[in-house]
């Protein structure tokens, strides 16, 4: 397991879903009880993200993007909310020009209304940003920007309202860039491993959307098996860190060595009244299992951080 994205059902929160990557197989679609509904065995998918409302063949479409290391391409799917299934919409092979496409996030610009896929190469750490296009009713991508982060990176997340792009440079820290294609290379440090609150590797990043531009940015702080939380609004003040511990009553192991994570602020029923955090769990001991994803109530995170 590596990364996942939460899809929020527009009217029935309990029907929301989690789409996760299996690095050896493809994508899996899970319900809120963790039951697997669909397997998409299209290659070694590393990271995944989605955006709503992309106009494809004249219809608003939920578009799901993943880095496919088998074909070194971007895989694009339409998510059908009624069927609760993914279906490919890519116009042929969407080449990345990378030796090993790795981290990935999506961005919808409030400024232009354009949709973007942002992904990097595990080999040189460089990110590329592509605009998503409708080409004869299928989805294609067009390169618009490159970002040289400096060293190994993977996790990223874009804030559609504030136009920010967060990138976790694993050994160095968390950066904020402009998410616009004109954003260039300028950036500000949100936090660092050296002299900061982070311990390498810094991995997955996600954004909790509150009202009026407020909320949180969450990063997996792999070196401490915990998660760092920052204010969404600049200058992104550090709020605190928390662990996801075992739930002995339910027989669920705690989470550690987390790669990808995602969070939504929409209430998802009685179990997740203030939204849901999902984290990849790199190691399962009790019971001994393969890697998986853990669902956490955001309310519990807020209580832990007081
Ligand atoms: Ca990593
Ligand atoms: Ca790592
Ligand atoms: Ca990873
Ligand atoms: Ca675990």
CSV table of C-alpha atoms and ligand atoms in Angstrom, one decimal:
chain,number,residue,atom,x,y,z
A,1,UNK,CA,0.0,0.0,0.0
A,2,UNK,CA,1.2,3.5,-0.5
A,3,UNK,CA,-1.3,6.4,-1.0
A,4,UNK,CA,-5.0,7.0,-1.1
A,5,UNK,CA,-7.7,9.6,-1.7
A,6,UNK,CA,-11.0,10.0,-0.1
A,7,UNK,CA,-14.0,10.6,-2.3
A,8,UNK,CA,-16.9,12.4,-0.5
A,9,UNK,CA,-20.4,11.4,-1.6
A,10,UNK,CA,-22.3,14.7,-2.4
A,11,UNK,CA,-25.5,13.8,-0.6
A,12,UNK,CA,-25.1,10.5,1.4
A,13,UNK,CA,-21.9,10.7,3.5
A,14,UNK,CA,-22.0,7.0,4.4
A,15,UNK,CA,-21.5,6.2,0.8
A,16,UNK,CA,-18.1,8.0,0.6
A,17,UNK,CA,-15.2,5.9,-0.6
A,18,UNK,CA,-11.4,5.5,-0.4
A,19,UNK,CA,-9.4,4.9,-3.5
A,20,UNK,CA,-6.0,3.4,-2.6
A,21,UNK,CA,-2.8,2.3,-4.4
A,22,UNK,CA,-1.4,-1.2,-4.3
A,23,UNK,CA,2.2,-0.6,-5.5
A,24,UNK,CA,2.4,-4.1,-7.0
A,25,UNK,CA,-1.1,-4.3,-8.6
A,26,UNK,CA,-3.0,-1.1,-9.3
A,27,UNK,CA,-5.9,0.7,-7.6
A,28,UNK,CA,-8.4,-0.5,-5.1
A,29,UNK,CA,-11.8,1.1,-4.2
A,30,UNK,CA,-12.9,0.6,-0.5
A,31,UNK,CA,-16.0,1.6,1.3
A,32,UNK,CA,-16.0,3.3,4.8
A,33,UNK,CA,-16.0,-0.1,6.5
A,34,UNK,CA,-12.8,-1.0,4.7
A,35,UNK,CA,-14.5,-3.5,2.3
A,36,UNK,CA,-12.9,-3.7,-1.1
A,37,UNK,CA,-15.4,-3.0,-3.9
A,38,UNK,CA,-13.2,-2.9,-7.0
A,39,UNK,CA,-9.7,-3.8,-8.1
A,40,UNK,CA,-8.2,-2.0,-11.1
A,41,UNK,CA,-5.1,-4.1,-11.9
A,42,UNK,CA,-3.6,-1.6,-14.3
A,43,UNK,CA,0.1,-1.5,-13.1
A,44,UNK,CA,2.3,-0.5,-10.2
A,45,UNK,CA,0.4,2.6,-9.0
A,46,UNK,CA,2.3,4.7,-6.5
A,47,UNK,CA,0.2,7.8,-5.7
A,48,UNK,CA,-3.4,8.8,-6.4
A,49,UNK,CA,-5.5,11.9,-6.2
A,50,UNK,CA,-8.9,13.2,-7.6
A,51,UNK,CA,-10.8,16.3,-8.5
A,52,UNK,CA,-14.5,16.8,-9.2
A,53,UNK,CA,-16.3,18.6,-12.0
A,54,UNK,CA,-13.8,18.3,-14.9
A,55,UNK,CA,-15.8,18.8,-18.1
A,56,UNK,CA,-15.2,15.7,-20.2
A,57,UNK,CA,-17.3,15.1,-23.4
A,58,UNK,CA,-19.7,17.8,-22.1
A,59,UNK,CA,-20.2,16.1,-18.7
A,60,UNK,CA,-18.9,17.1,-15.3
A,61,UNK,CA,-16.6,14.2,-14.4
A,62,UNK,CA,-14.8,13.1,-11.2
A,63,UNK,CA,-11.3,12.6,-12.5
A,64,UNK,CA,-8.9,10.2,-10.6
A,65,UNK,CA,-5.1,10.4,-11.5
A,66,UNK,CA,-2.4,7.9,-10.5
A,67,UNK,CA,1.3,7.5,-11.2
A,68,UNK,CA,1.8,4.2,-13.1
A,69,UNK,CA,5.4,2.9,-12.6
A,70,UNK,CA,4.8,0.0,-14.9
A,71,UNK,CA,4.0,2.1,-18.0
A,72,UNK,CA,5.9,5.2,-16.7
A,73,UNK,CA,2.7,7.1,-17.4
A,74,UNK,CA,-0.2,9.0,-15.7
A,75,UNK,CA,-3.3,6.8,-15.5
A,76,UNK,CA,-6.6,8.7,-15.6
A,77,UNK,CA,-10.0,7.4,-14.6
A,78,UNK,CA,-13.5,8.6,-14.4
A,79,UNK,CA,-15.2,7.8,-11.1
A,80,UNK,CA,-18.8,6.8,-11.5
A,81,UNK,CA,-20.6,7.6,-8.2
A,82,UNK,CA,-23.7,5.5,-9.0
A,83,UNK,CA,-21.8,2.4,-10.0
A,84,UNK,CA,-19.0,3.2,-7.4
A,85,UNK,CA,-16.4,2.2,-10.0
A,86,UNK,CA,-13.5,3.6,-11.9
A,87,UNK,CA,-13.2,3.5,-15.6
A,88,UNK,CA,-10.2,4.6,-17.7
A,89,UNK,CA,-10.7,7.8,-19.7
A,90,UNK,CA,-7.1,8.3,-20.8
A,91,UNK,CA,-6.5,9.2,-24.5
A,92,UNK,CA,-3.9,6.4,-25.0
A,93,UNK,CA,-0.7,6.3,-23.0
A,94,UNK,CA,-0.2,9.5,-21.1
A,95,UNK,CA,3.6,9.6,-21.1
A,96,UNK,CA,5.5,11.4,-18.3
A,97,UNK,CA,8.9,11.4,-19.9
A,98,UNK,CA,10.2,10.2,-16.5
A,99,UNK,CA,12.2,7.1,-15.7
A,100,UNK,CA,10.0,6.4,-12.6
A,101,UNK,CA,6.9,8.5,-11.9
A,102,UNK,CA,6.4,8.5,-8.2
A,103,UNK,CA,4.6,11.2,-6.1
A,104,UNK,CA,1.4,12.7,-7.4
A,105,UNK,CA,-1.3,15.3,-6.6
A,106,UNK,CA,-4.0,17.2,-8.5
A,107,UNK,CA,-4.9,20.9,-8.5
A,108,UNK,CA,-7.9,22.8,-9.7
A,109,UNK,CA,-7.1,26.5,-10.2
A,110,UNK,CA,-9.8,28.8,-8.8
A,111,UNK,CA,-8.2,31.5,-11.0
A,112,UNK,CA,-8.4,29.8,-14.4
A,113,UNK,CA,-10.7,26.8,-13.7
A,114,UNK,CA,-8.0,24.6,-15.2
A,115,UNK,CA,-7.2,21.1,-13.8
A,116,UNK,CA,-3.7,19.9,-13.3
A,117,UNK,CA,-1.7,16.7,-12.5
A,118,UNK,CA,1.5,17.3,-10.6
A,119,UNK,CA,4.0,14.3,-10.3
A,120,UNK,CA,7.6,13.7,-9.8
A,121,UNK,CA,10.4,11.3,-10.8
A,122,UNK,CA,11.8,9.1,-8.0
A,123,UNK,CA,15.2,9.2,-9.7
A,124,UNK,CA,15.9,13.0,-9.8
A,125,UNK,CA,13.1,14.3,-7.6
A,126,UNK,CA,11.9,16.7,-10.3
A,127,UNK,CA,8.2,17.5,-10.5
A,128,UNK,CA,6.3,18.1,-13.6
A,129,UNK,CA,2.9,19.9,-13.9
A,130,UNK,CA,0.5,19.1,-16.7
A,131,UNK,CA,-2.8,20.7,-17.6
A,132,UNK,CA,-5.6,18.1,-18.1
A,133,UNK,CA,-7.4,18.5,-21.5
A,134,UNK,CA,-10.4,17.0,-23.2
A,135,UNK,CA,-9.2,15.5,-26.4
A,136,UNK,CA,-12.2,14.2,-28.5
A,137,UNK,CA,-14.0,13.2,-25.3
A,138,UNK,CA,-11.0,11.5,-23.7
A,139,UNK,CA,-8.5,13.0,-21.2
A,140,UNK,CA,-5.0,14.0,-22.2
A,141,UNK,CA,-2.2,16.0,-20.4
A,142,UNK,CA,0.0,18.9,-21.6
A,143,UNK,CA,3.2,19.8,-19.8
A,144,UNK,CA,3.1,23.4,-18.4
A,145,UNK,CA,5.8,23.5,-15.6
A,146,UNK,CA,8.8,21.8,-14.0
A,147,UNK,CA,10.0,22.2,-10.4
A,148,UNK,CA,13.4,21.1,-9.3
A,149,UNK,CA,12.9,20.4,-5.6
A,150,UNK,CA,16.6,19.5,-4.9
A,151,UNK,CA,16.5,15.9,-3.6
A,152,UNK,CA,14.2,12.9,-3.1
A,153,UNK,CA,10.6,13.9,-2.7
A,154,UNK,CA,7.3,12.2,-3.1
A,155,UNK,CA,4.3,13.5,-1.1
A,156,UNK,CA,2.5,16.6,-2.4
A,157,UNK,CA,-0.9,18.3,-2.1
A,158,UNK,CA,-2.5,21.4,-3.7
A,159,UNK,CA,-4.8,23.8,-2.0
A,160,UNK,CA,-7.5,24.7,-4.7
A,161,UNK,CA,-8.8,27.7,-2.8
A,162,UNK,CA,-5.5,29.4,-1.8
A,163,UNK,CA,-3.5,28.3,-4.9
A,164,UNK,CA,-0.7,26.7,-2.8
A,165,UNK,CA,1.3,23.5,-3.6
A,166,UNK,CA,2.9,21.7,-0.7
A,167,UNK,CA,5.8,19.4,-1.5
A,168,UNK,CA,7.6,17.1,1.1
A,169,UNK,CA,11.3,16.9,0.4
A,170,UNK,CA,12.0,13.7,2.4
A,171,UNK,CA,15.3,14.6,4.1
A,172,UNK,CA,14.8,18.3,4.2
A,173,UNK,CA,11.3,19.5,5.1
A,174,UNK,CA,8.0,20.7,3.9
A,175,UNK,CA,7.8,23.5,1.2
A,176,UNK,CA,5.0,25.7,0.0
A,177,UNK,CA,5.0,26.7,-3.7
A,178,UNK,CA,2.4,28.5,-5.8
A,179,UNK,CA,0.3,25.8,-7.5
A,180,UNK,CA,-0.2,28.0,-10.6
A,181,UNK,CA,1.7,26.9,-13.7
A,182,UNK,CA,3.3,30.4,-13.7
A,183,UNK,CA,4.6,29.8,-10.2
A,184,UNK,CA,8.2,29.1,-11.1
A,185,UNK,CA,10.7,27.8,-8.5
A,186,UNK,CA,10.0,30.3,-5.6
A,187,UNK,CA,9.0,28.6,-2.4
A,188,UNK,CA,8.8,29.1,1.4
A,189,UNK,CA,9.8,26.6,4.1
A,190,UNK,CA,6.8,25.5,6.2
A,191,UNK,CA,9.0,23.4,8.4
A,192,UNK,CA,12.4,21.6,8.3
A,193,UNK,CA,14.1,18.5,9.6
A,194,UNK,CA,17.2,20.5,10.6
A,195,UNK,CA,16.3,22.8,13.5
A,196,UNK,CA,12.6,22.2,12.9
A,197,UNK,CA,9.8,19.9,14.1
A,198,UNK,CA,10.3,17.2,11.4
A,199,UNK,CA,12.3,14.0,11.3
A,200,UNK,CA,13.2,12.4,7.9
A,201,UNK,CA,11.5,11.1,5.9
A,202,UNK,CA,8.8,13.6,5.4
A,203,UNK,CA,6.2,11.8,3.3
A,204,UNK,CA,2.5,12.2,2.5
A,205,UNK,CA,0.8,15.7,2.7
A,206,UNK,CA,-2.9,16.5,2.9
A,207,UNK,CA,-5.1,19.6,3.4
A,208,UNK,CA,-8.0,19.9,5.8
A,209,UNK,CA,-10.3,22.6,4.4
A,210,UNK,CA,-12.0,24.7,7.0
A,211,UNK,CA,-14.1,27.8,6.4
A,212,UNK,CA,-12.7,31.1,5.2
A,213,UNK,CA,-9.3,29.8,4.1
A,214,UNK,CA,-8.6,28.3,7.5
A,215,UNK,CA,-7.8,24.7,8.3
A,216,UNK,CA,-4.7,22.5,8.5
A,217,UNK,CA,-1.9,21.0,6.5
A,218,UNK,CA,-0.9,17.5,7.7
A,219,UNK,CA,2.4,15.8,6.9
A,220,UNK,CA,3.5,12.2,7.6
A,221,UNK,CA,6.6,12.6,9.8
A,222,UNK,CA,8.0,9.1,9.1
A,223,UNK,CA,11.1,9.3,11.2
A,224,UNK,CA,9.0,9.6,14.3
A,225,UNK,CA,6.0,7.5,13.2
A,226,UNK,CA,3.8,10.5,13.8
A,227,UNK,CA,2.0,13.3,11.9
A,228,UNK,CA,2.8,17.0,11.9
A,229,UNK,CA,0.0,19.6,11.7
A,230,UNK,CA,0.3,23.2,10.5
A,231,UNK,CA,-2.2,26.1,10.0
A,232,UNK,CA,-3.4,26.2,6.5
A,233,UNK,CA,-3.2,30.0,6.4
A,234,UNK,CA,0.2,31.5,5.9
A,235,UNK,CA,2.7,31.5,7.6
A,236,UNK,CA,1.6,28.0,8.3
A,237,UNK,CA,2.3,28.0,12.1
A,238,UNK,CA,3.1,24.6,13.6
A,239,UNK,CA,0.2,23.3,15.6
A,240,UNK,CA,1.5,20.0,17.0
A,241,UNK,CA,2.1,16.3,16.3
A,242,UNK,CA,0.1,13.2,17.0
A,243,UNK,CA,0.4,9.4,16.7
A,244,UNK,CA,-2.3,6.9,15.5
A,245,UNK,CA,-2.3,4.3,18.2
A,246,UNK,CA,-3.8,0.8,18.3
A,247,UNK,CA,-7.5,0.4,18.9
A,248,UNK,CA,-7.5,-2.7,21.2
A,249,UNK,CA,-11.3,-2.9,21.4
A,250,UNK,CA,-11.5,-3.2,17.6
A,251,UNK,CA,-8.3,-5.2,17.2
A,252,UNK,CA,-6.7,-2.6,14.9
A,253,UNK,CA,-3.0,-2.0,14.9
A,254,UNK,CA,-1.6,1.5,15.3
A,255,UNK,CA,0.0,3.1,12.3
A,256,UNK,CA,3.7,3.6,11.6
A,257,UNK,CA,6.1,4.4,8.7
A,258,UNK,CA,3.2,6.2,6.9
A,259,UNK,CA,3.8,7.1,3.3
A,260,UNK,CA,0.5,8.5,1.8
A,261,UNK,CA,-2.3,10.1,3.7
A,262,UNK,CA,-5.5,12.1,3.0
A,263,UNK,CA,-8.0,14.0,5.0
A,264,UNK,CA,-11.5,15.5,4.3
A,265,UNK,CA,-13.4,18.0,6.5
A,266,UNK,CA,-16.9,16.9,5.3
A,267,UNK,CA,-18.7,15.0,8.1
A,268,UNK,CA,-18.9,11.4,7.0
A,269,UNK,CA,-21.6,10.1,9.4
A,270,UNK,CA,-21.6,9.4,13.1
A,271,UNK,CA,-18.0,7.8,13.1
A,272,UNK,CA,-16.5,10.9,11.4
A,273,UNK,CA,-18.5,13.9,12.5
A,274,UNK,CA,-15.6,16.4,11.7
A,275,UNK,CA,-14.3,14.5,8.7
A,276,UNK,CA,-11.9,11.6,8.3
A,277,UNK,CA,-8.1,11.2,8.1
A,278,UNK,CA,-6.7,8.1,6.3
A,279,UNK,CA,-3.1,7.0,6.7
A,280,UNK,CA,-1.1,4.3,5.0
A,281,UNK,CA,0.2,1.9,7.6
A,282,UNK,CA,3.6,0.6,6.7
A,283,UNK,CA,3.8,-2.1,9.3
A,284,UNK,CA,1.2,-4.3,11.0
A,285,UNK,CA,2.1,-6.3,14.1
A,286,UNK,CA,-1.2,-7.0,15.9
A,287,UNK,CA,-2.4,-8.8,14.0
A,288,UNK,CA,0.5,-9.5,11.7
A,289,UNK,CA,-0.7,-8.3,8.3
A,290,UNK,CA,0.5,-6.7,5.1
A,291,UNK,CA,0.4,-2.9,4.7
A,292,UNK,CA,-3.0,-1.3,4.7
A,293,UNK,CA,-4.9,1.9,5.4
A,294,UNK,CA,-6.2,3.2,8.7
A,295,UNK,CA,-9.3,5.4,9.0
A,296,UNK,CA,-9.2,8.0,11.9
A,297,UNK,CA,-11.9,10.4,13.1
A,298,UNK,CA,-10.6,14.0,12.7
A,299,UNK,CA,-12.4,14.9,15.9
A,300,UNK,CA,-10.0,12.6,17.8
A,301,UNK,CA,-7.0,14.4,16.2
A,302,UNK,CA,-8.4,17.7,17.3
A,303,UNK,CA,-9.0,16.5,20.8
A,304,UNK,CA,-5.4,15.1,20.9
A,305,UNK,CA,-4.1,18.5,19.8
A,306,UNK,CA,-6.4,20.3,22.2
B,1,LIG,CA1,8.8,8.1,0.1
B,2,LIG,CA1,10.4,6.8,3.2
B,3,LIG,CA1,5.8,6.0,-1.1
B,4,LIG,CA1,0.6,-0.8,12.1
